[in-house]
Short mmCIF file of C-alpha atoms and ligand atoms in Angstrom, two decimals:
data_model
loop_
_atom_site.label_atom_id
_atom_site.label_comp_id
_atom_site.label_asym_id
_atom_site.label_seq_id
_atom_site.Cartn_x
_atom_site.Cartn_y
_atom_site.Cartn_z
CA MET A 1 -0.14 0.02 0.17
CA LEU A 2 0.99 3.51 -0.79
CA VAL A 3 0.15 6.24 1.58
CA ILE A 4 0.23 9.63 0.15
CA MET A 5 0.30 12.52 2.42
CA ARG A 6 -0.85 16.26 1.73
CA LYS A 7 0.75 18.47 0.22
CA GLY A 8 2.83 20.54 2.74
CA SER A 9 2.61 17.82 5.38
CA THR A 10 4.92 18.63 8.01
CA GLU A 11 8.34 15.96 8.65
CA LYS A 12 6.68 15.44 12.22
CA GLU A 13 3.48 13.76 10.59
CA CYS A 14 5.28 11.96 8.00
CA ASP A 15 7.21 10.55 10.53
CA ALA A 16 4.64 9.84 12.46
CA VAL A 17 3.01 7.74 9.68
CA GLU A 18 6.34 5.77 9.61
CA GLU A 19 6.06 4.89 13.04
CA GLN A 20 2.81 3.74 12.67
CA ILE A 21 3.45 1.72 9.67
CA GLN A 22 6.04 -0.19 12.02
CA ARG A 23 3.72 -1.06 14.69
CA MET A 24 1.89 -2.43 12.49
CA GLY A 25 4.45 -4.69 11.91
CA TYR A 26 5.88 -3.50 8.41
CA THR A 27 8.40 -1.79 7.13
CA PRO A 28 8.12 1.92 5.83
CA LEU A 29 9.95 2.76 2.76
CA PRO A 30 9.76 6.81 1.76
CA VAL A 31 9.11 7.50 -2.21
CA SER A 32 10.29 10.71 -3.64
CA GLY A 33 9.01 12.50 -6.00
CA GLU A 34 8.66 15.81 -7.79
CA ASN A 35 4.95 16.45 -7.01
CA ARG A 36 4.21 14.42 -4.19
CA THR A 37 5.31 12.97 -0.83
CA ALA A 38 4.57 9.45 -0.13
CA ILE A 39 5.47 6.16 2.05
CA CYS A 40 5.04 2.69 0.44
CA VAL A 41 4.34 0.42 3.32
CA THR A 42 6.42 -2.95 2.60
CA GLY A 43 6.78 -6.53 4.09
CA ASN A 44 2.96 -6.79 4.26
CA LYS A 45 1.21 -10.76 3.41
CA GLY A 46 -1.73 -9.66 2.74
CA PRO A 47 -3.90 -6.27 1.89
CA VAL A 48 -2.81 -3.96 4.82
CA GLU A 49 -5.93 -2.16 6.74
CA ALA A 50 -5.84 1.20 6.00
CA ALA A 51 -8.67 3.36 8.37
CA PHE A 52 -6.00 4.58 11.34
CA LEU A 53 -3.22 5.45 8.53
CA ASN A 54 -6.05 7.35 6.56
CA GLN A 55 -7.21 9.49 8.79
CA MET A 56 -3.74 10.57 10.86
CA PRO A 57 -2.95 14.13 9.99
CA GLY A 58 -1.52 15.18 6.85
CA VAL A 59 -2.86 11.87 5.15
CA LEU A 60 -4.34 12.51 1.96
CA GLU A 61 -5.18 8.86 1.06
CA CYS A 62 -3.86 5.53 1.31
CA ILE A 63 -3.73 2.99 -2.51
CA PRO A 64 -3.37 -0.51 -2.46
CA VAL A 65 -0.61 -1.26 -4.44
CA THR A 66 -1.60 -4.13 -7.27
CA LYS A 67 2.14 -5.14 -8.17
CA PRO A 68 4.12 -7.78 -6.51
CA TYR A 69 7.00 -5.17 -6.77
CA LYS A 70 6.47 -1.67 -5.52
CA LEU A 71 8.93 0.61 -5.47
CA VAL A 72 10.20 -0.15 -8.78
CA SER A 73 6.61 0.66 -10.23
CA ARG A 74 5.10 3.59 -11.88
CA GLU A 75 1.87 3.11 -9.55
CA VAL A 76 3.81 3.93 -6.45
CA HIS A 77 6.57 6.56 -8.53
CA PRO A 78 4.39 7.85 -11.74
CA GLU A 79 7.66 10.21 -12.95
CA ASP A 80 10.35 8.40 -14.78
CA THR A 81 13.59 8.32 -12.90
CA THR A 82 16.94 10.05 -13.84
CA VAL A 83 20.40 8.92 -12.92
CA LEU A 84 22.62 11.58 -12.64
CA VAL A 85 26.28 9.88 -13.63
CA GLY A 86 29.15 12.56 -13.75
CA GLY A 87 27.08 15.40 -15.20
CA HIS A 88 25.16 13.18 -17.57
CA SER A 89 21.28 12.32 -16.86
CA ILE A 90 20.81 8.99 -17.63
CA GLY A 91 16.52 8.41 -18.26
CA GLY A 92 13.77 10.88 -18.79
CA ALA A 93 14.11 12.20 -22.18
CA THR A 94 17.93 11.82 -22.86
CA THR A 95 19.37 9.13 -24.99
CA THR A 96 22.19 7.73 -23.02
CA PHE A 97 25.49 6.27 -25.16
CA ILE A 98 27.60 3.76 -23.35
CA ALA A 99 30.63 2.47 -25.51
CA GLY A 100 33.69 0.49 -25.11
CA PRO A 101 35.07 -2.53 -25.38
CA CYS A 102 34.45 -5.75 -23.37
CA SER A 103 37.25 -6.07 -21.47
CA VAL A 104 39.39 -3.78 -19.82
CA GLU A 105 43.05 -3.73 -22.03
CA THR A 106 46.27 -2.61 -21.66
CA GLU A 107 46.09 1.27 -20.69
CA SER A 108 47.37 2.60 -23.53
CA ARG A 109 44.80 0.53 -25.77
CA THR A 110 41.79 1.39 -23.34
CA LEU A 111 42.88 5.28 -23.09
CA ALA A 112 42.92 5.53 -26.75
CA VAL A 113 40.25 3.33 -27.43
CA ALA A 114 38.12 5.89 -24.59
CA GLN A 115 39.10 9.12 -26.27
CA LYS A 116 37.69 7.40 -29.75
CA VAL A 117 34.45 6.94 -28.09
CA LYS A 118 34.00 10.25 -26.42
CA GLU A 119 34.71 12.02 -29.84
CA ALA A 120 31.99 9.68 -31.40
CA GLY A 121 29.59 10.62 -28.80
CA ALA A 122 29.38 8.30 -25.91
CA HIS A 123 28.10 10.06 -22.83
CA ILE A 124 30.07 6.71 -20.65
CA PHE A 125 32.59 4.06 -21.10
CA ARG A 126 32.19 0.85 -20.58
CA ALA A 127 34.86 -2.09 -20.05
CA GLY A 128 34.68 -5.16 -17.58
CA ALA A 129 38.20 -5.56 -15.01
CA TYR A 130 36.17 -8.35 -13.62
CA LYS A 131 34.75 -10.90 -16.43
CA PRO A 132 32.29 -13.49 -16.05
CA ARG A 133 33.27 -16.29 -18.56
CA THR A 134 31.69 -19.39 -19.37
CA SER A 135 34.96 -21.23 -19.49
CA PRO A 136 37.53 -21.16 -16.73
CA TYR A 137 40.01 -20.89 -19.21
CA SER A 138 39.57 -17.93 -20.76
CA PHE A 139 40.26 -14.16 -20.28
CA GLN A 140 39.43 -13.52 -16.92
CA GLY A 141 40.05 -9.56 -16.66
CA LEU A 142 42.59 -7.70 -15.75
CA GLY A 143 41.22 -7.08 -12.00
CA GLU A 144 42.34 -4.47 -9.96
CA GLU A 145 44.86 -3.28 -12.85
CA GLY A 146 41.94 -2.75 -14.76
CA LEU A 147 40.45 -0.38 -11.95
CA LEU A 148 43.20 1.80 -11.99
CA THR A 149 42.89 2.40 -15.70
CA LEU A 150 39.08 2.46 -15.63
CA LYS A 151 39.94 5.44 -13.24
CA ARG A 152 42.40 6.94 -15.62
CA VAL A 153 39.34 6.98 -18.02
CA ARG A 154 37.72 8.96 -15.80
CA ASP A 155 40.12 11.47 -14.90
CA GLU A 156 41.87 11.34 -17.89
CA ILE A 157 39.69 11.24 -20.75
CA GLY A 158 36.75 12.92 -18.66
CA LEU A 159 33.73 9.33 -19.41
CA PRO A 160 32.33 9.12 -16.37
CA VAL A 161 32.46 4.80 -16.42
CA VAL A 162 30.64 1.70 -15.71
CA SER A 163 32.03 -1.77 -14.95
CA GLU A 164 30.71 -5.18 -13.99
CA VAL A 165 30.90 -6.50 -9.93
CA ILE A 166 30.97 -9.97 -10.04
CA ASP A 167 31.10 -10.34 -6.06
CA THR A 168 29.65 -8.74 -2.78
CA SER A 169 33.67 -8.68 -1.43
CA LEU A 170 34.63 -6.97 -4.49
CA ALA A 171 31.71 -4.27 -4.38
CA GLU A 172 33.54 -1.56 -2.58
CA LYS A 173 36.50 -1.40 -4.22
CA VAL A 174 34.93 -1.49 -8.01
CA ALA A 175 32.69 1.26 -6.60
CA GLU A 176 35.46 3.55 -5.46
CA HIS A 177 37.15 3.31 -8.89
CA VAL A 178 33.72 3.55 -11.51
CA ASP A 179 30.70 5.59 -11.66
CA ILE A 180 28.17 2.97 -12.23
CA LEU A 181 28.52 -0.74 -10.66
CA GLN A 182 26.88 -3.32 -13.87
CA VAL A 183 25.33 -6.46 -12.48
CA GLY A 184 25.52 -8.90 -15.30
CA ALA A 185 23.24 -11.49 -16.22
CA ARG A 186 24.37 -14.31 -15.05
CA ASN A 187 24.28 -12.13 -11.38
CA MET A 188 20.74 -11.15 -11.97
CA GLN A 189 19.17 -12.83 -8.93
CA ASN A 190 21.92 -13.09 -6.82
CA PHE A 191 20.08 -11.37 -4.28
CA ALA A 192 23.12 -10.70 -1.59
CA LEU A 193 25.18 -9.16 -4.06
CA LEU A 194 21.80 -7.09 -5.29
CA THR A 195 21.03 -6.56 -1.47
CA LYS A 196 24.90 -5.20 -1.32
CA LEU A 197 24.84 -2.91 -4.09
CA GLY A 198 21.20 -1.60 -2.65
CA GLU A 199 23.22 -0.76 1.04
CA LEU A 200 26.02 1.11 -1.05
CA LYS A 201 23.91 3.67 -3.02
CA HIS A 202 26.20 3.77 -5.66
CA PRO A 203 24.44 3.91 -9.11
CA VAL A 204 23.81 0.12 -10.46
CA LEU A 205 23.27 -0.69 -14.02
CA LEU A 206 20.93 -4.16 -14.04
CA LYS A 207 21.04 -6.24 -17.03
CA ARG A 208 18.13 -8.96 -17.34
CA GLY A 209 19.01 -12.28 -16.71
CA ILE A 210 19.32 -14.90 -19.46
CA ALA A 211 15.75 -16.56 -18.82
CA ALA A 212 14.73 -14.11 -16.99
CA THR A 213 11.05 -12.65 -17.49
CA LEU A 214 9.92 -9.02 -16.99
CA GLU A 215 8.84 -9.59 -13.28
CA GLU A 216 11.57 -11.45 -12.20
CA TRP A 217 14.35 -8.35 -13.87
CA LEU A 218 11.67 -6.08 -12.10
CA MET A 219 11.91 -7.70 -8.37
CA ALA A 220 15.89 -7.93 -8.78
CA ALA A 221 15.89 -4.04 -9.29
CA GLU A 222 13.15 -3.63 -5.95
CA TYR A 223 15.85 -5.34 -3.98
CA LEU A 224 18.42 -2.70 -5.01
CA LEU A 225 15.54 0.21 -4.22
CA ALA A 226 14.43 -2.19 -0.96
CA ALA A 227 17.77 -1.72 0.15
CA GLY A 228 17.95 2.13 -0.11
CA ASN A 229 19.60 2.89 -3.98
CA PRO A 230 17.28 4.87 -6.14
CA ASN A 231 19.83 4.77 -8.63
CA VAL A 232 18.89 1.97 -10.55
CA ILE A 233 19.28 1.63 -15.15
CA LEU A 234 17.81 -1.38 -16.46
CA CYS A 235 19.50 -3.08 -19.26
CA GLU A 236 17.93 -5.71 -21.91
CA ARG A 237 20.80 -7.82 -23.40
CA GLY A 238 19.04 -10.74 -24.81
CA VAL A 239 17.46 -13.78 -23.36
CA ARG A 240 18.11 -17.24 -24.36
CA THR A 241 15.56 -19.02 -26.73
CA PHE A 242 15.44 -22.05 -28.90
CA ASN A 243 17.05 -19.98 -31.88
CA ASN A 244 20.74 -20.67 -32.88
CA HIS A 245 20.92 -18.03 -35.49
CA SER A 246 22.03 -15.16 -32.81
CA ARG A 247 24.06 -15.46 -29.55
CA ASN A 248 20.68 -14.41 -28.19
CA THR A 249 17.04 -13.09 -29.06
CA LEU A 250 17.35 -9.33 -28.11
CA ASP A 251 13.95 -9.42 -26.61
CA LEU A 252 12.32 -5.72 -27.80
CA ASN A 253 9.19 -6.77 -26.63
CA VAL A 254 9.97 -6.15 -23.35
CA VAL A 255 11.08 -2.54 -23.44
CA PRO A 256 8.06 -0.80 -24.26
CA LEU A 257 6.30 -3.13 -21.68
CA ALA A 258 9.05 -2.15 -19.03
CA ARG A 259 8.82 1.50 -19.82
CA LYS A 260 5.21 1.51 -18.56
CA MET A 261 5.48 -0.56 -15.69
CA THR A 262 8.57 1.01 -14.25
CA HIS A 263 9.94 4.60 -13.70
CA LEU A 264 13.78 3.55 -13.97
CA PRO A 265 15.76 3.77 -17.20
CA VAL A 266 15.62 0.86 -19.63
CA LEU A 267 18.89 0.88 -22.13
CA VAL A 268 19.54 -1.67 -24.31
CA ASP A 269 22.75 -3.68 -25.36
CA PRO A 270 22.40 -4.81 -28.62
CA SER A 271 26.44 -6.22 -28.48
CA HIS A 272 25.37 -9.61 -26.38
CA GLY A 273 21.58 -9.68 -27.37
CA VAL A 274 22.75 -10.38 -31.40
CA GLY A 275 26.54 -11.56 -30.69
CA GLN A 276 27.41 -10.73 -34.54
CA ARG A 277 29.25 -7.44 -35.44
CA ASP A 278 27.25 -6.73 -38.58
CA ARG A 279 23.93 -6.97 -37.05
CA VAL A 280 24.37 -4.57 -34.04
CA ARG A 281 23.55 -1.59 -36.29
CA PRO A 282 19.96 -2.78 -37.11
CA LEU A 283 19.11 -3.85 -33.74
CA ALA A 284 20.72 -0.71 -32.06
CA ARG A 285 17.96 1.27 -34.28
CA ALA A 286 15.36 -0.72 -33.12
CA ALA A 287 15.96 -0.88 -29.82
CA LEU A 288 16.05 3.30 -29.86
CA ALA A 289 12.92 3.21 -32.32
CA SER A 290 11.34 0.41 -29.48
CA GLY A 291 11.69 3.52 -26.69
CA ALA A 292 14.78 2.71 -25.14
CA HIS A 293 16.80 5.52 -23.09
CA GLY A 294 19.99 4.73 -24.96
CA LEU A 295 22.78 2.00 -25.86
CA MET A 296 25.13 -0.41 -24.31
CA MET A 297 27.29 -1.40 -26.84
CA GLU A 298 30.77 -2.88 -27.19
CA VAL A 299 32.97 -0.70 -29.49
CA HIS A 300 36.52 -0.44 -30.27
CA THR A 301 39.42 1.02 -32.17
CA HIS A 302 40.62 -2.26 -33.61
CA PRO A 303 37.55 -4.40 -33.10
CA ASP A 304 39.40 -7.63 -33.95
CA THR A 305 41.62 -8.14 -31.51
CA ALA A 306 39.66 -7.27 -28.77
CA TYR A 307 40.47 -9.62 -25.50
CA SER A 308 37.06 -11.21 -25.26
CA ASP A 309 33.95 -10.90 -27.57
CA ALA A 310 35.83 -9.23 -30.21
CA HIS A 311 33.13 -11.31 -32.81
CA GLN A 312 30.10 -8.67 -31.55
CA THR A 313 32.37 -5.47 -30.99
CA ILE A 314 31.70 -3.12 -33.53
CA HIS A 315 34.32 -0.55 -34.93
CA VAL A 316 34.27 3.06 -33.45
CA GLU A 317 33.10 4.50 -36.85
CA THR A 318 29.96 2.11 -36.77
CA PHE A 319 29.23 3.67 -33.41
CA ALA A 320 29.54 6.93 -34.84
CA GLY A 321 26.81 6.07 -37.45
CA ILE A 322 24.63 4.52 -34.54
CA VAL A 323 24.77 8.10 -33.10
CA LYS A 324 23.74 9.51 -36.10
CA ASP A 325 21.14 7.02 -36.56
CA ALA A 326 19.67 8.21 -33.05
CA SER A 327 19.34 11.72 -33.62
CA ILE A 328 17.27 11.15 -36.70
CA LEU A 329 15.08 8.89 -34.51
CA SER A 330 14.52 11.40 -32.14
CA GLN A 331 12.81 13.27 -34.55
CA LEU A 332 9.87 10.91 -34.46
CA ASP A 333 6.92 11.76 -32.09
CA PRO A 334 8.18 10.30 -28.25
CA LEU A 335 6.20 7.29 -27.53
CA PHE A 336 6.01 7.90 -24.06
CA SER A 337 5.58 11.32 -21.94
CA GLU A 338 6.50 11.12 -18.34
CA SER A 339 3.53 9.30 -16.48
C1 PEP B 1 28.94 -7.49 -20.25
O1 PEP B 1 28.51 -6.67 -20.78
O2 PEP B 1 30.06 -7.57 -20.74
C2 PEP B 1 28.68 -8.87 -20.24
C3 PEP B 1 29.23 -9.73 -19.84
O3 PEP B 1 26.94 -8.90 -20.39
P1 PEP B 1 26.04 -10.01 -19.83
O4 PEP B 1 26.10 -10.30 -18.29
O5 PEP B 1 24.74 -9.19 -20.24
O6 PEP B 1 26.35 -11.21 -20.66
MN1 MN B 2 31.08 -9.03 -23.69
#
């Protein structure tokens, strides 16, 4: 249930409502919004008795929340959320481009790629220092050395950085060096990791699990918000289906629906979604046309020699073309308006 406070209600009145929710055996979670102050009641197993809360000073109304995910839903938070990262705002009316190699590589090569993707229009640089690989014999990432390189990208090239955190024990260390913590598809339901990143409050990019439904994905995001972190960005990256003509099946069906269900920004990663360099651009166009708030792509100056995922890594010139595609697509009428 959501308790909506009257305009001009006092802090004391809000505190009293939170205390009453606690007395009823539930957990109150304040929800910030531009136009209203609200308190979400969580931890209830059945319907919450609203009568007492309804007549408390400062309370405008109590509305039931029908979805199992609450804090991520538009019922609780109607306006689009934007996540501010190094001066760039992700979500709302902005189209965000995240680009860079699959993995952090040598310092000089990584800095050179970062400079080029910045010139081509990237807002944020991507590269994994810790790589979750299917095979234990594949390149596992440069680890701490990679984090130091990412810090140099941030400081010297001036691009905010996103990189994956694969384990709770690494969360603080990765957060010190990067602007956004990526939760990879394989960890989408690592609830200990989600809770830890919720507590850290550092921006999180949550990739959709390899076989996760929309509801499971949103519930994973709910873990982050319930633990206190409102800075969450979703990223569709393809799901496993019967088809064997692409690495995954990029599920663009999910984009307009996710945008309807949640206020969180929704990005698309066509690189992992399709898995072949020549098809990334068409899927990138389609993702933007379906209403994505932006794209995350594997981009390199020398894609054939990328340390990992070379076959799906596009050249920086192709990336520049996608940025141009986006400016043409942005002339279409917006599919969604805030709430
Ligand atoms: C990645 O973006 O580097 C990655 C490993 O992606 P995913 O978790 O979607 O496979
Ligand atoms: Mn990759």
